Amino acid sequence: MTRGDFYRVSKPAARNPRPFRVFLVVSRQVLIDSKFSTAICAPVYFARHGLSTQIPVGPDEGLRHDCSVHCDELVSLPKPALTRFVGRLDESRFAELDRALAAALAIDPRALGGPTLALSPQAARDARAVGRSNR
């Protein structure tokens, strides 16, 4: 499991009328790789409102239809529920994801030193490798 993966989750919440929902994993890779039992995810809906907290996605990411990731509805899902892989958000779109997450959490990306708030999975692996070699 890596940041940017889409998974189809069966009955994600009791109040959800749908039998399944697709989610995008948005947690930091270090958290995903840890023994922590959950991952932070954003739901995917057919509704597209063009909000700054939404990212348009569709067949290019492995989804059946055009829809959007709603970063203003983050949930913590058990990792064992994330087993039905659907597709992947291209790493070239991670800055767009980070901007939507920043908007959803009222974080000014400029206050953090740049437009990208989190490392892509490959950049996170590279950073860990550099950290290990500096020990």
Short mmCIF file of N, CA and C in Angstrom, two decimals:
data_model
loop_
_atom_site.label_atom_id
_atom_site.label_comp_id
_atom_site.label_asym_id
_atom_site.label_seq_id
_atom_site.Cartn_x
_atom_site.Cartn_y
_atom_site.Cartn_z
N MET A 1 0.85 -1.18 0.00
CA MET A 1 0.00 0.00 0.00
C MET A 1 0.90 1.23 0.00
N THR A 2 0.57 2.18 -0.87
CA THR A 2 1.33 3.42 -0.92
C THR A 2 0.39 4.62 -1.02
N ARG A 3 0.93 5.77 -0.63
CA ARG A 3 0.18 7.01 -0.77
C ARG A 3 -0.15 7.20 -2.24
N GLY A 4 -1.41 7.52 -2.54
CA GLY A 4 -1.83 7.69 -3.92
C GLY A 4 -2.54 6.49 -4.50
N ASP A 5 -2.67 5.41 -3.73
CA ASP A 5 -3.41 4.22 -4.19
C ASP A 5 -4.90 4.40 -3.96
N PHE A 6 -5.70 3.93 -4.92
CA PHE A 6 -7.15 3.89 -4.78
C PHE A 6 -7.56 2.47 -4.40
N TYR A 7 -8.46 2.35 -3.41
CA TYR A 7 -9.00 1.06 -2.99
C TYR A 7 -10.51 1.12 -2.92
N ARG A 8 -11.13 0.01 -3.28
CA ARG A 8 -12.58 -0.14 -3.15
C ARG A 8 -12.82 -0.82 -1.80
N VAL A 9 -13.63 -0.18 -0.96
CA VAL A 9 -13.88 -0.67 0.39
C VAL A 9 -15.36 -1.03 0.52
N SER A 10 -15.64 -2.24 0.98
CA SER A 10 -17.02 -2.69 1.19
C SER A 10 -17.58 -2.06 2.45
N LYS A 11 -18.79 -1.52 2.33
CA LYS A 11 -19.55 -0.96 3.46
C LYS A 11 -18.65 -0.19 4.43
N PRO A 12 -18.07 0.93 3.97
CA PRO A 12 -17.12 1.66 4.80
C PRO A 12 -17.71 2.30 6.06
N ALA A 13 -19.02 2.57 6.07
CA ALA A 13 -19.66 3.17 7.24
C ALA A 13 -21.12 2.75 7.28
N ALA A 14 -21.63 2.57 8.47
CA ALA A 14 -23.01 2.11 8.63
C ALA A 14 -24.00 3.09 8.00
N ARG A 15 -23.71 4.39 8.06
CA ARG A 15 -24.64 5.39 7.52
C ARG A 15 -24.53 5.55 6.01
N ASN A 16 -23.56 4.89 5.39
CA ASN A 16 -23.36 5.00 3.95
C ASN A 16 -24.31 4.04 3.24
N PRO A 17 -25.19 4.53 2.37
CA PRO A 17 -26.17 3.65 1.72
C PRO A 17 -25.56 2.75 0.64
N ARG A 18 -24.36 3.08 0.16
CA ARG A 18 -23.74 2.30 -0.91
C ARG A 18 -23.08 1.04 -0.34
N PRO A 19 -23.07 -0.05 -1.12
CA PRO A 19 -22.42 -1.27 -0.64
C PRO A 19 -20.89 -1.17 -0.65
N PHE A 20 -20.34 -0.19 -1.36
CA PHE A 20 -18.90 0.02 -1.38
C PHE A 20 -18.61 1.49 -1.68
N ARG A 21 -17.38 1.88 -1.45
CA ARG A 21 -16.92 3.23 -1.76
C ARG A 21 -15.45 3.12 -2.13
N VAL A 22 -15.00 3.95 -3.07
CA VAL A 22 -13.58 4.00 -3.42
C VAL A 22 -12.93 5.11 -2.60
N PHE A 23 -11.73 4.83 -2.09
CA PHE A 23 -10.97 5.79 -1.29
C PHE A 23 -9.56 5.93 -1.85
N LEU A 24 -9.01 7.12 -1.67
CA LEU A 24 -7.62 7.40 -2.03
C LEU A 24 -6.81 7.48 -0.74
N VAL A 25 -5.72 6.72 -0.65
CA VAL A 25 -4.84 6.76 0.52
C VAL A 25 -4.03 8.06 0.46
N VAL A 26 -4.14 8.88 1.52
CA VAL A 26 -3.43 10.16 1.56
C VAL A 26 -2.44 10.25 2.72
N SER A 27 -2.35 9.23 3.55
CA SER A 27 -1.41 9.22 4.67
C SER A 27 0.02 9.37 4.19
N ARG A 28 0.88 9.85 5.09
CA ARG A 28 2.32 9.86 4.82
C ARG A 28 2.80 8.41 4.69
N GLN A 29 3.76 8.18 3.81
CA GLN A 29 4.23 6.83 3.57
C GLN A 29 4.83 6.20 4.83
N VAL A 30 5.50 7.00 5.65
CA VAL A 30 6.09 6.46 6.88
C VAL A 30 4.99 5.91 7.80
N LEU A 31 3.83 6.53 7.83
CA LEU A 31 2.71 6.04 8.63
C LEU A 31 2.14 4.76 8.02
N ILE A 32 2.03 4.73 6.71
CA ILE A 32 1.51 3.54 6.03
C ILE A 32 2.42 2.35 6.29
N ASP A 33 3.73 2.58 6.27
CA ASP A 33 4.70 1.51 6.47
C ASP A 33 4.84 1.09 7.93
N SER A 34 4.28 1.86 8.85
CA SER A 34 4.41 1.57 10.28
C SER A 34 3.42 0.49 10.71
N LYS A 35 3.48 0.14 11.99
CA LYS A 35 2.55 -0.84 12.55
C LYS A 35 1.21 -0.22 12.93
N PHE A 36 1.07 1.08 12.70
CA PHE A 36 -0.20 1.76 12.98
C PHE A 36 -1.30 1.05 12.19
N SER A 37 -2.45 0.84 12.79
CA SER A 37 -3.48 -0.03 12.20
C SER A 37 -4.38 0.64 11.16
N THR A 38 -4.30 1.96 11.03
CA THR A 38 -5.19 2.64 10.09
C THR A 38 -4.40 3.53 9.13
N ALA A 39 -5.08 3.96 8.08
CA ALA A 39 -4.51 4.90 7.11
C ALA A 39 -5.54 6.00 6.86
N ILE A 40 -5.07 7.21 6.68
CA ILE A 40 -5.95 8.33 6.37
C ILE A 40 -6.29 8.28 4.89
N CYS A 41 -7.58 8.36 4.58
CA CYS A 41 -8.05 8.23 3.20
C CYS A 41 -9.08 9.32 2.89
N ALA A 42 -9.19 9.63 1.61
CA ALA A 42 -10.20 10.58 1.14
C ALA A 42 -11.18 9.83 0.25
N PRO A 43 -12.48 10.02 0.44
CA PRO A 43 -13.46 9.31 -0.38
C PRO A 43 -13.54 9.86 -1.80
N VAL A 44 -13.98 9.00 -2.70
CA VAL A 44 -14.19 9.37 -4.10
C VAL A 44 -15.70 9.37 -4.35
N TYR A 45 -16.20 10.47 -4.91
CA TYR A 45 -17.63 10.61 -5.21
C TYR A 45 -17.82 10.94 -6.69
N PHE A 46 -19.01 10.61 -7.20
CA PHE A 46 -19.35 10.99 -8.57
C PHE A 46 -19.48 12.51 -8.70
N ALA A 47 -19.93 13.16 -7.63
CA ALA A 47 -20.14 14.61 -7.66
C ALA A 47 -18.82 15.34 -7.86
N ARG A 48 -18.86 16.30 -8.78
CA ARG A 48 -17.69 17.15 -9.04
C ARG A 48 -18.16 18.59 -8.99
N HIS A 49 -17.73 19.31 -7.96
CA HIS A 49 -18.15 20.69 -7.78
C HIS A 49 -17.07 21.69 -8.16
N GLY A 50 -15.88 21.23 -8.47
CA GLY A 50 -14.79 22.13 -8.81
C GLY A 50 -14.22 22.89 -7.62
N LEU A 51 -14.43 22.38 -6.42
CA LEU A 51 -13.92 23.04 -5.22
C LEU A 51 -12.41 22.85 -5.10
N SER A 52 -11.76 23.74 -4.37
CA SER A 52 -10.31 23.62 -4.18
C SER A 52 -9.94 22.41 -3.34
N THR A 53 -10.91 21.82 -2.67
CA THR A 53 -10.67 20.63 -1.84
C THR A 53 -10.92 19.33 -2.60
N GLN A 54 -11.23 19.44 -3.89
CA GLN A 54 -11.53 18.26 -4.70
C GLN A 54 -10.51 18.12 -5.83
N ILE A 55 -10.24 16.86 -6.19
CA ILE A 55 -9.35 16.56 -7.30
C ILE A 55 -10.13 15.73 -8.31
N PRO A 56 -10.25 16.18 -9.54
CA PRO A 56 -10.94 15.36 -10.54
C PRO A 56 -10.09 14.14 -10.90
N VAL A 57 -10.74 12.98 -10.94
CA VAL A 57 -10.08 11.72 -11.30
C VAL A 57 -11.02 10.93 -12.19
N GLY A 58 -10.53 9.85 -12.76
CA GLY A 58 -11.37 9.05 -13.64
C GLY A 58 -10.65 7.84 -14.19
N PRO A 59 -10.98 7.44 -15.41
CA PRO A 59 -10.42 6.22 -15.99
C PRO A 59 -8.89 6.20 -16.05
N ASP A 60 -8.24 7.35 -16.17
CA ASP A 60 -6.77 7.37 -16.18
C ASP A 60 -6.18 6.84 -14.88
N GLU A 61 -6.94 6.93 -13.80
CA GLU A 61 -6.49 6.44 -12.49
C GLU A 61 -7.03 5.05 -12.18
N GLY A 62 -7.70 4.42 -13.12
CA GLY A 62 -8.24 3.08 -12.90
C GLY A 62 -9.69 3.06 -12.45
N LEU A 63 -10.33 4.23 -12.41
CA LEU A 63 -11.73 4.30 -12.00
C LEU A 63 -12.63 4.14 -13.21
N ARG A 64 -13.86 3.71 -12.98
CA ARG A 64 -14.80 3.45 -14.08
C ARG A 64 -15.35 4.72 -14.71
N HIS A 65 -15.52 5.77 -13.90
CA HIS A 65 -16.18 6.99 -14.35
C HIS A 65 -15.37 8.21 -13.92
N ASP A 66 -15.69 9.35 -14.52
CA ASP A 66 -15.15 10.61 -14.03
C ASP A 66 -15.80 10.90 -12.68
N CYS A 67 -15.00 11.27 -11.72
CA CYS A 67 -15.49 11.57 -10.39
C CYS A 67 -14.46 12.48 -9.71
N SER A 68 -14.52 12.61 -8.40
CA SER A 68 -13.55 13.46 -7.72
C SER A 68 -13.24 12.94 -6.33
N VAL A 69 -12.00 13.20 -5.91
CA VAL A 69 -11.55 12.90 -4.56
C VAL A 69 -11.94 14.09 -3.70
N HIS A 70 -12.61 13.83 -2.59
CA HIS A 70 -13.07 14.89 -1.69
C HIS A 70 -12.16 14.94 -0.47
N CYS A 71 -11.18 15.82 -0.51
CA CYS A 71 -10.19 15.92 0.57
C CYS A 71 -10.73 16.57 1.83
N ASP A 72 -11.94 17.11 1.77
CA ASP A 72 -12.54 17.71 2.96
C ASP A 72 -13.38 16.71 3.75
N GLU A 73 -13.31 15.42 3.39
CA GLU A 73 -14.05 14.38 4.10
C GLU A 73 -13.12 13.23 4.49
N LEU A 74 -11.95 13.56 5.03
CA LEU A 74 -10.96 12.55 5.37
C LEU A 74 -11.48 11.59 6.43
N VAL A 75 -11.09 10.32 6.29
CA VAL A 75 -11.46 9.29 7.25
C VAL A 75 -10.24 8.43 7.54
N SER A 76 -10.25 7.80 8.69
CA SER A 76 -9.21 6.85 9.07
C SER A 76 -9.79 5.45 8.89
N LEU A 77 -9.22 4.69 7.97
CA LEU A 77 -9.74 3.34 7.69
C LEU A 77 -8.74 2.28 8.14
N PRO A 78 -9.25 1.15 8.64
CA PRO A 78 -8.34 0.06 9.01
C PRO A 78 -7.58 -0.43 7.77
N LYS A 79 -6.28 -0.61 7.91
CA LYS A 79 -5.49 -1.08 6.77
C LYS A 79 -6.01 -2.39 6.20
N PRO A 80 -6.49 -3.34 7.04
CA PRO A 80 -7.01 -4.59 6.47
C PRO A 80 -8.23 -4.39 5.55
N ALA A 81 -8.91 -3.25 5.65
CA ALA A 81 -10.06 -2.98 4.76
C ALA A 81 -9.60 -2.52 3.38
N LEU A 82 -8.33 -2.15 3.26
CA LEU A 82 -7.80 -1.62 2.00
C LEU A 82 -7.08 -2.74 1.24
N THR A 83 -7.87 -3.62 0.65
CA THR A 83 -7.30 -4.77 -0.06
C THR A 83 -7.66 -4.82 -1.53
N ARG A 84 -8.74 -4.17 -1.92
CA ARG A 84 -9.17 -4.24 -3.33
C ARG A 84 -8.65 -3.04 -4.10
N PHE A 85 -7.43 -3.20 -4.59
CA PHE A 85 -6.74 -2.13 -5.33
C PHE A 85 -7.50 -1.81 -6.60
N VAL A 86 -7.69 -0.52 -6.86
CA VAL A 86 -8.42 -0.06 -8.04
C VAL A 86 -7.48 0.62 -9.03
N GLY A 87 -6.59 1.44 -8.53
CA GLY A 87 -5.70 2.20 -9.41
C GLY A 87 -4.79 3.09 -8.61
N ARG A 88 -4.16 4.01 -9.31
CA ARG A 88 -3.14 4.85 -8.68
C ARG A 88 -3.20 6.28 -9.22
N LEU A 89 -3.01 7.25 -8.34
CA LEU A 89 -2.89 8.64 -8.72
C LEU A 89 -1.46 8.85 -9.22
N ASP A 90 -1.30 9.37 -10.42
CA ASP A 90 0.03 9.59 -10.97
C ASP A 90 0.81 10.56 -10.07
N GLU A 91 2.08 10.25 -9.86
CA GLU A 91 2.89 11.09 -8.96
C GLU A 91 2.97 12.54 -9.44
N SER A 92 2.75 12.78 -10.71
CA SER A 92 2.76 14.16 -11.21
C SER A 92 1.58 14.96 -10.66
N ARG A 93 0.61 14.27 -10.06
CA ARG A 93 -0.58 14.96 -9.51
C ARG A 93 -0.53 15.10 -7.99
N PHE A 94 0.59 14.69 -7.37
CA PHE A 94 0.68 14.77 -5.91
C PHE A 94 0.64 16.21 -5.41
N ALA A 95 1.22 17.15 -6.16
CA ALA A 95 1.16 18.55 -5.74
C ALA A 95 -0.29 19.03 -5.73
N GLU A 96 -1.09 18.57 -6.69
CA GLU A 96 -2.52 18.91 -6.74
C GLU A 96 -3.23 18.33 -5.51
N LEU A 97 -2.90 17.09 -5.16
CA LEU A 97 -3.45 16.46 -3.96
C LEU A 97 -3.06 17.26 -2.72
N ASP A 98 -1.80 17.62 -2.63
CA ASP A 98 -1.33 18.38 -1.47
C ASP A 98 -2.04 19.73 -1.35
N ARG A 99 -2.28 20.39 -2.47
CA ARG A 99 -3.00 21.67 -2.44
C ARG A 99 -4.44 21.48 -1.95
N ALA A 100 -5.09 20.41 -2.41
CA ALA A 100 -6.47 20.13 -1.98
C ALA A 100 -6.51 19.80 -0.48
N LEU A 101 -5.54 19.04 0.00
CA LEU A 101 -5.47 18.73 1.43
C LEU A 101 -5.20 20.00 2.23
N ALA A 102 -4.31 20.84 1.75
CA ALA A 102 -4.02 22.11 2.44
C ALA A 102 -5.28 22.98 2.51
N ALA A 103 -6.03 23.04 1.42
CA ALA A 103 -7.27 23.82 1.41
C ALA A 103 -8.28 23.24 2.40
N ALA A 104 -8.38 21.92 2.43
CA ALA A 104 -9.34 21.27 3.33
C ALA A 104 -9.00 21.50 4.79
N LEU A 105 -7.71 21.62 5.09
CA LEU A 105 -7.26 21.78 6.47
C LEU A 105 -6.90 23.23 6.82
N ALA A 106 -7.20 24.15 5.89
CA ALA A 106 -6.92 25.58 6.07
C ALA A 106 -5.44 25.83 6.36
N ILE A 107 -4.57 25.14 5.62
CA ILE A 107 -3.12 25.32 5.74
C ILE A 107 -2.65 26.11 4.53
N ASP A 108 -1.91 27.16 4.77
CA ASP A 108 -1.33 27.94 3.68
C ASP A 108 -0.05 27.24 3.24
N PRO A 109 -0.01 26.65 2.03
CA PRO A 109 1.18 25.91 1.60
C PRO A 109 2.44 26.77 1.59
N ARG A 110 2.31 28.08 1.42
CA ARG A 110 3.48 28.95 1.43
C ARG A 110 4.13 28.99 2.81
N ALA A 111 3.34 28.78 3.85
CA ALA A 111 3.88 28.78 5.20
C ALA A 111 4.78 27.57 5.45
N LEU A 112 4.64 26.56 4.62
CA LEU A 112 5.43 25.34 4.78
C LEU A 112 6.62 25.30 3.83
N GLY A 113 6.84 26.36 3.09
CA GLY A 113 8.03 26.43 2.26
C GLY A 113 7.87 25.94 0.85
N GLY A 114 6.66 25.71 0.38
CA GLY A 114 6.51 25.30 -1.01
C GLY A 114 5.15 24.71 -1.28
N PRO A 115 4.89 24.40 -2.54
CA PRO A 115 3.58 23.91 -2.93
C PRO A 115 3.33 22.45 -2.55
N THR A 116 4.38 21.66 -2.33
CA THR A 116 4.19 20.25 -2.02
C THR A 116 4.35 20.05 -0.52
N LEU A 117 3.32 19.52 0.12
CA LEU A 117 3.33 19.35 1.56
C LEU A 117 3.85 17.99 2.00
N ALA A 118 3.75 16.99 1.16
CA ALA A 118 4.16 15.64 1.53
C ALA A 118 4.96 15.05 0.38
N LEU A 119 5.84 14.14 0.74
CA LEU A 119 6.66 13.49 -0.28
C LEU A 119 5.87 12.43 -1.02
N SER A 120 6.19 12.25 -2.28
CA SER A 120 5.63 11.13 -3.02
C SER A 120 6.20 9.85 -2.42
N PRO A 121 5.59 8.67 -2.67
CA PRO A 121 6.12 7.43 -2.12
C PRO A 121 7.59 7.20 -2.48
N GLN A 122 7.97 7.47 -3.72
CA GLN A 122 9.37 7.25 -4.12
C GLN A 122 10.30 8.22 -3.40
N ALA A 123 9.89 9.47 -3.29
CA ALA A 123 10.72 10.45 -2.59
C ALA A 123 10.85 10.09 -1.11
N ALA A 124 9.79 9.56 -0.51
CA ALA A 124 9.85 9.14 0.89
C ALA A 124 10.82 7.98 1.06
N ARG A 125 10.79 7.01 0.13
CA ARG A 125 11.74 5.89 0.20
C ARG A 125 13.17 6.39 0.04
N ASP A 126 13.37 7.30 -0.88
CA ASP A 126 14.71 7.87 -1.10
C ASP A 126 15.20 8.59 0.15
N ALA A 127 14.32 9.36 0.79
CA ALA A 127 14.69 10.11 1.99
C ALA A 127 15.05 9.15 3.13
N ARG A 128 14.29 8.06 3.27
CA ARG A 128 14.61 7.07 4.31
C ARG A 128 15.95 6.42 4.04
N ALA A 129 16.23 6.12 2.78
CA ALA A 129 17.50 5.49 2.41
C ALA A 129 18.67 6.43 2.73
N VAL A 130 18.51 7.70 2.44
CA VAL A 130 19.56 8.68 2.74
C VAL A 130 19.74 8.77 4.25
N GLY A 131 18.64 8.79 4.99
CA GLY A 131 18.72 8.85 6.46
C GLY A 131 19.45 7.65 7.05
N ARG A 132 19.19 6.46 6.51
CA ARG A 132 19.87 5.26 7.00
C ARG A 132 21.36 5.31 6.69
N SER A 133 21.71 5.82 5.52
CA SER A 133 23.13 5.86 5.13
C SER A 133 23.91 6.91 5.92
N ASN A 134 23.20 7.87 6.53
CA ASN A 134 23.87 8.91 7.32
C ASN A 134 24.03 8.53 8.78
N ARG A 135 23.60 7.36 9.17
CA ARG A 135 23.69 6.94 10.58
C ARG A 135 25.07 6.46 10.92
#
